[in-house]
Amino acid sequence: MYDYDLLVVGSANADLVIGVERRPGAGETVLGSDLAVHPGGKGANQAVAAARLGARTALLARVGDDGHGRLLLDSQRAAGVDTVGVLVGGAPTGVALITVDPSGDNSIVVSPGANGRLTPGDVRAAVSLFHASRVVSTQLEIPLETVVEVVRNLSPDSRFVLNPSPPRPLPTEVLAACDPLIVNEHEAKVILGDACVSEAPEDWARLLLAKGPRSVVVTLGAEGSLVASSPGGVTRVASVKVDAVDTTGAGDAFTAALAFRLGEGASLAEAAAYASRVGAVAVTRKGAQDSFPTSEEVEALCCADPGDDPRTPGSRPDEAPGATRRGESL
C-alpha cells in the first residue's frame, strides 16, 4: 500500500507575471500590465495540479526563507499537498519572469535560486518518500545530478515520469527509467540532437523510444499528442479545442494528470486523453496554479455535448481572445 499516489521532485518558483500587447524583441522595451505574483515552478505546479484532481501528493523541493517561499508553502498546503519534503533555506526562492500576450502565449525566464540547491543528498535523505510513492515525477528546473539521484532511489515497483524542461541531453540511466518521457516539439528536438532526421512527430516518438525510455509522449498543441511504447507502437490522441486565455502551467497540469492516471492503472493513451482535458480547462483561466481544475470540472468537460460552446467550465466570455485553439504546445 502506497501512502502517496504521486511524489513530485522539482522546482518551486514565484511567478512574476506581466501581460503585454506583444512580447518584446531584442533591445526593445514594451509597456505591460500591473505585476502579478503567483505561486509557480514546474514541480510545485505539478504537485498542486495532481492534488486538485484528488491525488495523494507529496512534494520534494527547496524554497528560500522569504516571502516567496512562504507563498509557495501556503499554496501547496491549501491544495492538500504534503510538504514534509519541502526544504527551506540555502538561497532565495526561485523566480520566473513571465510575459503573456493577448493570445495566451507566454515567454518565461527562470532564476533558479533555491531550486539549484536541491542536491542529491537531499534526495537520499528523503528515500522514505520514494518508497511510499506509486509514481515519481520530475523535471529539469533542478540540477541534473539530482534527477539522476531520483532515478537511483526509486522504489522497484514505482513508475518514473520525466518532463525534460528546460531541455538538455539526458544520461542513458535517466532515459532508461522514463515511463513515460513527456516532451513537446522543442524538447524532442533538443534531446534527439543529430538523431532528429525527420520533421514527422511520429518519427520523433520512435527515435526517442530507441534512446531507451520505456514509453514516450509527444505533445503537439492543437494537434493533440502522440503516445509511443514498444511493442505498442505510436498512437495519436486528439486535442480538446478551447478558447485559450493563458497557457502558463498548462504543460505541468498535463504531466501531473497523466502521471496520476497512470498510477491508477490507466493505459498510456487513456492517461494522455485525460491529461488533455485537464490542460484544456487550465488554459481557459489566468495564472498557473490558480487555473488547475478539480476532477469534477474535468468530468464536466468530458461530458459536455459536442455541439456546445467549446469554452470549458470556469472560463468567462470576456476573457476569451476569440480564436478557438488548444491551450499550448505542452
CSV table of C-alpha atoms in Angstrom, one decimal:
chain,number,residue,atom,x,y,z
A,1,MET,CA,0.0,0.0,0.0
A,2,TYR,CA,1.4,3.4,-1.0
A,3,ASP,CA,1.0,6.5,1.1
A,4,TYR,CA,1.1,8.7,-2.0
A,5,ASP,CA,-0.2,8.4,-5.5
A,6,LEU,CA,2.4,10.9,-6.7
A,7,LEU,CA,5.7,12.3,-5.4
A,8,VAL,CA,6.9,15.3,-7.3
A,9,VAL,CA,10.5,16.2,-7.1
A,10,GLY,CA,11.3,19.6,-8.7
A,11,SER,CA,11.2,23.3,-8.7
A,12,ALA,CA,9.1,25.8,-6.7
A,13,ASN,CA,9.1,29.4,-8.0
A,14,ALA,CA,7.3,32.7,-7.5
A,15,ASP,CA,5.8,33.6,-10.9
A,16,LEU,CA,6.1,37.3,-11.7
A,17,VAL,CA,3.6,37.8,-14.5
A,18,ILE,CA,3.1,40.8,-16.8
A,19,GLY,CA,0.5,41.0,-19.6
A,20,VAL,CA,1.8,42.6,-22.8
A,21,GLU,CA,0.3,43.5,-26.1
A,22,ARG,CA,3.2,41.7,-27.8
A,23,ARG,CA,6.4,40.2,-26.5
A,24,PRO,CA,9.5,42.4,-27.0
A,25,GLY,CA,12.2,41.8,-29.5
A,26,ALA,CA,15.9,42.1,-28.8
A,27,GLY,CA,16.7,45.6,-27.4
A,28,GLU,CA,13.1,46.6,-27.3
A,29,THR,CA,11.0,47.9,-24.4
A,30,VAL,CA,7.2,47.4,-24.2
A,31,LEU,CA,4.7,48.5,-21.6
A,32,GLY,CA,2.8,45.9,-19.7
A,33,SER,CA,0.1,45.4,-17.1
A,34,ASP,CA,0.5,45.6,-13.4
A,35,LEU,CA,2.8,43.0,-12.0
A,36,ALA,CA,1.0,39.9,-10.5
A,37,VAL,CA,2.8,37.4,-8.2
A,38,HIS,CA,1.6,33.8,-8.2
A,39,PRO,CA,3.0,30.5,-6.8
A,40,GLY,CA,4.6,28.5,-9.6
A,41,GLY,CA,7.6,26.4,-10.7
A,42,LYS,CA,7.2,23.1,-12.6
A,43,GLY,CA,7.5,20.9,-9.5
A,44,ALA,CA,5.1,22.9,-7.4
A,45,ASN,CA,2.7,23.3,-10.2
A,46,GLN,CA,2.6,19.6,-10.8
A,47,ALA,CA,2.0,18.9,-7.2
A,48,VAL,CA,-0.9,21.3,-6.9
A,49,ALA,CA,-2.4,20.1,-10.2
A,50,ALA,CA,-2.4,16.5,-9.0
A,51,ALA,CA,-3.7,17.3,-5.6
A,52,ARG,CA,-6.6,19.3,-7.1
A,53,LEU,CA,-7.5,16.1,-9.1
A,54,GLY,CA,-7.7,14.1,-5.9
A,55,ALA,CA,-4.2,12.5,-5.9
A,56,ARG,CA,-2.5,11.9,-2.6
A,57,THR,CA,0.6,14.1,-3.4
A,58,ALA,CA,3.9,14.9,-1.8
A,59,LEU,CA,6.5,17.5,-2.9
A,60,LEU,CA,10.3,17.3,-2.6
A,61,ALA,CA,11.7,20.8,-3.3
A,62,ARG,CA,13.6,23.7,-1.8
A,63,VAL,CA,12.5,27.3,-1.2
A,64,GLY,CA,14.1,30.3,0.4
A,65,ASP,CA,13.4,31.6,3.9
A,66,ASP,CA,11.5,34.6,2.4
A,67,GLY,CA,8.1,35.8,1.5
A,68,HIS,CA,8.0,34.0,-1.8
A,69,GLY,CA,8.9,30.7,0.0
A,70,ARG,CA,6.0,31.2,2.4
A,71,LEU,CA,3.7,31.9,-0.5
A,72,LEU,CA,4.6,28.6,-2.1
A,73,LEU,CA,4.3,26.6,1.1
A,74,ASP,CA,0.9,28.1,1.7
A,75,SER,CA,-0.3,27.3,-1.8
A,76,GLN,CA,0.8,23.7,-1.5
A,77,ARG,CA,-0.9,23.2,1.8
A,78,ALA,CA,-4.1,24.8,0.6
A,79,ALA,CA,-4.2,22.4,-2.3
A,80,GLY,CA,-3.7,19.4,0.1
A,81,VAL,CA,-0.1,18.6,-0.9
A,82,ASP,CA,2.1,17.0,1.9
A,83,THR,CA,5.0,19.5,2.3
A,84,VAL,CA,7.1,17.2,4.6
A,85,GLY,CA,9.7,17.1,1.8
A,86,VAL,CA,10.0,20.9,1.2
A,87,LEU,CA,13.3,22.2,2.5
A,88,VAL,CA,13.7,25.8,3.5
A,89,GLY,CA,16.8,28.0,3.1
A,90,GLY,CA,20.2,28.0,1.3
A,91,ALA,CA,19.3,30.6,-1.2
A,92,PRO,CA,16.4,32.9,-2.2
A,93,THR,CA,13.3,31.3,-3.6
A,94,GLY,CA,13.4,30.8,-7.4
A,95,VAL,CA,11.6,33.3,-9.5
A,96,ALA,CA,10.1,33.0,-13.0
A,97,LEU,CA,9.6,36.2,-15.1
A,98,ILE,CA,6.6,35.6,-17.4
A,99,THR,CA,5.1,37.8,-20.1
A,100,VAL,CA,1.7,36.8,-21.5
A,101,ASP,CA,0.4,38.2,-24.8
A,102,PRO,CA,-3.4,38.6,-25.7
A,103,SER,CA,-3.4,35.2,-27.5
A,104,GLY,CA,-2.4,33.5,-24.2
A,105,ASP,CA,1.1,32.6,-25.3
A,106,ASN,CA,3.9,33.2,-22.9
A,107,SER,CA,7.7,33.7,-22.6
A,108,ILE,CA,9.4,32.7,-19.4
A,109,VAL,CA,12.9,33.4,-17.9
A,110,VAL,CA,13.7,31.5,-14.7
A,111,SER,CA,16.1,32.4,-11.9
A,112,PRO,CA,16.6,29.1,-10.1
A,113,GLY,CA,17.6,30.4,-6.7
A,114,ALA,CA,16.9,27.7,-4.1
A,115,ASN,CA,16.0,25.1,-6.8
A,116,GLY,CA,19.6,24.9,-7.8
A,117,ARG,CA,20.5,23.9,-4.2
A,118,LEU,CA,18.2,20.8,-4.2
A,119,THR,CA,21.0,18.3,-4.0
A,120,PRO,CA,21.5,14.5,-4.5
A,121,GLY,CA,22.0,14.4,-0.7
A,122,ASP,CA,18.5,15.9,-0.2
A,123,VAL,CA,17.1,13.1,-2.4
A,124,ARG,CA,18.9,10.4,-0.4
A,125,ALA,CA,17.7,11.9,2.8
A,126,ALA,CA,14.1,11.6,1.6
A,127,VAL,CA,14.3,8.0,0.5
A,128,SER,CA,11.3,7.1,2.6
A,129,LEU,CA,9.1,9.3,0.4
A,130,PHE,CA,10.2,7.4,-2.7
A,131,HIS,CA,9.4,4.1,-1.1
A,132,ALA,CA,5.9,5.4,-0.2
A,133,SER,CA,5.0,6.7,-3.7
A,134,ARG,CA,3.3,4.9,-6.5
A,135,VAL,CA,4.6,7.4,-9.2
A,136,VAL,CA,7.5,9.8,-9.1
A,137,SER,CA,7.6,12.8,-11.4
A,138,THR,CA,10.3,15.3,-12.0
A,139,GLN,CA,11.6,18.0,-14.5
A,140,LEU,CA,14.8,19.8,-15.3
A,141,GLU,CA,14.5,23.0,-13.3
A,142,ILE,CA,16.6,21.3,-10.6
A,143,PRO,CA,20.2,20.1,-11.1
A,144,LEU,CA,20.6,17.2,-13.5
A,145,GLU,CA,22.7,15.3,-10.9
A,146,THR,CA,19.7,15.5,-8.6
A,147,VAL,CA,17.4,14.0,-11.2
A,148,VAL,CA,19.9,11.1,-11.6
A,149,GLU,CA,19.8,10.5,-7.9
A,150,VAL,CA,16.0,10.4,-8.1
A,151,VAL,CA,16.3,7.6,-10.6
A,152,ARG,CA,18.7,5.7,-8.3
A,153,ASN,CA,16.3,6.0,-5.3
A,154,LEU,CA,13.1,4.8,-7.0
A,155,SER,CA,11.2,2.0,-5.4
A,156,PRO,CA,11.4,-1.1,-7.5
A,157,ASP,CA,7.6,-1.0,-8.2
A,158,SER,CA,7.2,2.7,-8.7
A,159,ARG,CA,6.9,4.5,-12.1
A,160,PHE,CA,9.1,7.4,-13.2
A,161,VAL,CA,7.7,10.3,-15.3
A,162,LEU,CA,10.0,13.0,-16.7
A,163,ASN,CA,9.2,16.2,-18.5
A,164,PRO,CA,12.7,17.4,-19.6
A,165,SER,CA,12.0,21.1,-19.4
A,166,PRO,CA,14.1,23.1,-19.9
A,167,PRO,CA,15.5,20.5,-22.3
A,168,ARG,CA,19.1,19.2,-22.4
A,169,PRO,CA,20.7,15.9,-23.4
A,170,LEU,CA,20.0,13.2,-20.9
A,171,PRO,CA,22.1,10.4,-19.4
A,172,THR,CA,21.2,6.9,-20.5
A,173,GLU,CA,20.5,6.0,-16.9
A,174,VAL,CA,17.7,8.6,-16.8
A,175,LEU,CA,16.3,7.8,-20.2
A,176,ALA,CA,16.0,4.2,-19.4
A,177,ALA,CA,13.9,4.9,-16.3
A,178,CYS,CA,11.3,7.1,-18.1
A,179,ASP,CA,7.8,5.6,-18.3
A,180,PRO,CA,7.0,7.9,-20.0
A,181,LEU,CA,9.3,10.7,-21.2
A,182,ILE,CA,7.0,13.6,-21.9
A,183,VAL,CA,8.2,16.2,-24.5
A,184,ASN,CA,6.9,18.9,-26.7
A,185,GLU,CA,8.4,19.6,-30.2
A,186,HIS,CA,11.2,21.8,-28.9
A,187,GLU,CA,12.2,19.3,-26.2
A,188,ALA,CA,12.1,16.4,-28.5
A,189,LYS,CA,14.5,18.1,-31.0
A,190,VAL,CA,16.9,19.0,-28.2
A,191,ILE,CA,17.0,15.5,-26.8
A,192,LEU,CA,17.3,13.9,-30.2
A,193,GLY,CA,20.0,16.3,-31.4
A,194,ASP,CA,21.7,15.0,-34.5
A,195,ALA,CA,19.4,12.0,-34.5
A,196,CYS,CA,16.4,14.3,-35.3
A,197,VAL,CA,16.5,13.4,-39.0
A,198,SER,CA,12.7,13.9,-39.7
A,199,GLU,CA,10.1,16.6,-39.3
A,200,ALA,CA,7.4,14.0,-38.6
A,201,PRO,CA,6.3,13.8,-34.9
A,202,GLU,CA,5.7,10.0,-35.3
A,203,ASP,CA,9.3,9.6,-36.2
A,204,TRP,CA,10.4,11.7,-33.2
A,205,ALA,CA,8.4,9.4,-31.0
A,206,ARG,CA,10.1,6.3,-32.5
A,207,LEU,CA,13.6,7.8,-32.4
A,208,LEU,CA,13.1,8.8,-28.8
A,209,LEU,CA,12.0,5.3,-27.9
A,210,ALA,CA,15.1,4.0,-29.5
A,211,LYS,CA,17.1,6.0,-27.0
A,212,GLY,CA,15.9,3.9,-24.1
A,213,PRO,CA,12.7,5.2,-22.5
A,214,ARG,CA,10.0,2.6,-21.7
A,215,SER,CA,7.4,4.9,-23.2
A,216,VAL,CA,7.2,8.4,-24.8
A,217,VAL,CA,4.5,11.1,-25.0
A,218,VAL,CA,5.0,13.9,-27.6
A,219,THR,CA,2.6,16.8,-27.1
A,220,LEU,CA,1.7,18.7,-30.2
A,221,GLY,CA,-0.5,21.6,-29.1
A,222,ALA,CA,-3.6,22.0,-31.3
A,223,GLU,CA,-2.7,18.6,-33.0
A,224,GLY,CA,-3.1,16.7,-29.7
A,225,SER,CA,-0.4,14.3,-28.7
A,226,LEU,CA,1.3,11.0,-29.6
A,227,VAL,CA,1.9,8.2,-27.2
A,228,ALA,CA,4.5,5.5,-28.0
A,229,SER,CA,5.7,2.3,-26.4
A,230,SER,CA,7.3,-0.9,-27.5
A,231,PRO,CA,5.6,-3.1,-28.7
A,232,GLY,CA,2.5,-0.9,-28.7
A,233,GLY,CA,3.7,1.4,-31.5
A,234,VAL,CA,2.6,5.0,-31.9
A,235,THR,CA,-0.9,6.2,-31.2
A,236,ARG,CA,-2.4,9.7,-31.7
A,237,VAL,CA,-4.5,11.2,-29.0
A,238,ALA,CA,-6.9,14.0,-30.1
A,239,SER,CA,-6.7,17.5,-28.6
A,240,VAL,CA,-9.5,19.3,-26.8
A,241,LYS,CA,-10.5,22.6,-28.5
A,242,VAL,CA,-11.0,25.6,-26.1
A,243,ASP,CA,-10.7,29.3,-26.1
A,244,ALA,CA,-7.2,29.9,-24.5
A,245,VAL,CA,-6.7,32.7,-22.1
A,246,ASP,CA,-3.3,31.9,-20.6
A,247,THR,CA,-1.1,28.8,-21.3
A,248,THR,CA,1.1,29.3,-18.2
A,249,GLY,CA,1.3,26.0,-16.3
A,250,ALA,CA,-0.8,24.0,-18.7
A,251,GLY,CA,2.1,21.6,-19.5
A,252,ASP,CA,2.5,21.0,-15.8
A,253,ALA,CA,-1.2,20.2,-15.4
A,254,PHE,CA,-0.9,17.8,-18.3
A,255,THR,CA,2.1,16.0,-16.9
A,256,ALA,CA,0.6,15.8,-13.4
A,257,ALA,CA,-2.7,14.4,-14.7
A,258,LEU,CA,-1.1,11.9,-16.9
A,259,ALA,CA,1.2,10.7,-14.0
A,260,PHE,CA,-1.8,10.4,-11.7
A,261,ARG,CA,-3.9,8.4,-14.1
A,262,LEU,CA,-1.0,6.0,-14.9
A,263,GLY,CA,-0.7,5.3,-11.2
A,264,GLU,CA,-4.4,4.4,-11.2
A,265,GLY,CA,-3.8,1.8,-13.9
A,266,ALA,CA,-4.9,3.7,-17.0
A,267,SER,CA,-3.2,2.9,-20.3
A,268,LEU,CA,-0.8,5.5,-21.7
A,269,ALA,CA,-3.4,6.6,-24.3
A,270,GLU,CA,-6.2,6.8,-21.7
A,271,ALA,CA,-4.0,8.8,-19.4
A,272,ALA,CA,-2.9,11.2,-22.2
A,273,ALA,CA,-6.6,11.8,-23.2
A,274,TYR,CA,-7.5,12.6,-19.6
A,275,ALA,CA,-4.4,14.9,-19.3
A,276,SER,CA,-5.5,16.8,-22.5
A,277,ARG,CA,-8.8,17.6,-20.8
A,278,VAL,CA,-7.1,18.8,-17.7
A,279,GLY,CA,-4.8,21.0,-19.7
A,280,ALA,CA,-7.8,22.3,-21.7
A,281,VAL,CA,-9.6,23.5,-18.6
A,282,ALA,CA,-6.4,25.1,-17.3
A,283,VAL,CA,-5.8,27.3,-20.3
A,284,THR,CA,-9.2,29.0,-20.0
A,285,ARG,CA,-8.1,30.7,-16.8
A,286,LYS,CA,-5.3,33.1,-16.0
A,287,GLY,CA,-2.3,32.0,-13.9
A,288,ALA,CA,-0.7,28.7,-13.3
A,289,GLN,CA,-1.8,27.0,-10.0
A,290,ASP,CA,-5.0,29.2,-9.9
A,291,SER,CA,-6.1,27.7,-13.2
A,292,PHE,CA,-5.8,24.0,-12.3
A,293,PRO,CA,-9.1,22.2,-12.3
A,294,THR,CA,-10.7,19.7,-9.9
A,295,SER,CA,-11.7,16.3,-11.1
A,296,GLU,CA,-15.4,17.4,-11.2
A,297,GLU,CA,-14.5,20.2,-13.6
A,298,VAL,CA,-12.7,17.8,-15.8
A,299,GLU,CA,-15.6,15.5,-15.7
A,300,ALA,CA,-17.9,18.3,-16.7
A,301,LEU,CA,-15.8,19.0,-19.8
A,302,CYS,CA,-15.7,15.3,-20.6
A,303,CYS,CA,-19.5,15.0,-20.5
A,304,ALA,CA,-20.3,18.2,-22.4
A,305,ASP,CA,-22.4,18.0,-25.5
A,306,PRO,CA,-20.1,18.1,-28.6
A,307,GLY,CA,-22.4,20.8,-30.0
A,308,ASP,CA,-21.9,23.1,-27.0
A,309,ASP,CA,-19.7,26.1,-26.9
A,310,PRO,CA,-16.0,24.9,-26.7
A,311,ARG,CA,-15.2,27.1,-23.7
A,312,THR,CA,-14.6,24.9,-20.7
A,313,PRO,CA,-16.0,25.3,-17.2
A,314,GLY,CA,-14.7,28.3,-15.2
A,315,SER,CA,-13.8,30.5,-18.2
A,316,ARG,CA,-15.5,33.8,-18.8
A,317,PRO,CA,-16.6,35.1,-22.2
A,318,ASP,CA,-14.9,38.4,-21.7
A,319,GLU,CA,-11.5,36.7,-21.2
A,320,ALA,CA,-11.5,34.6,-24.4
A,321,PRO,CA,-9.3,36.0,-27.1
A,322,GLY,CA,-11.6,35.0,-29.9
A,323,ALA,CA,-9.9,32.2,-31.8
A,324,THR,CA,-10.7,28.7,-30.7
A,325,ARG,CA,-7.5,26.8,-30.2
A,326,ARG,CA,-5.8,24.2,-28.0
A,327,GLY,CA,-4.1,25.6,-24.9
A,328,GLU,CA,-0.4,25.3,-25.5
A,329,SER,CA,2.5,23.4,-27.0
A,330,LEU,CA,2.5,21.4,-23.8
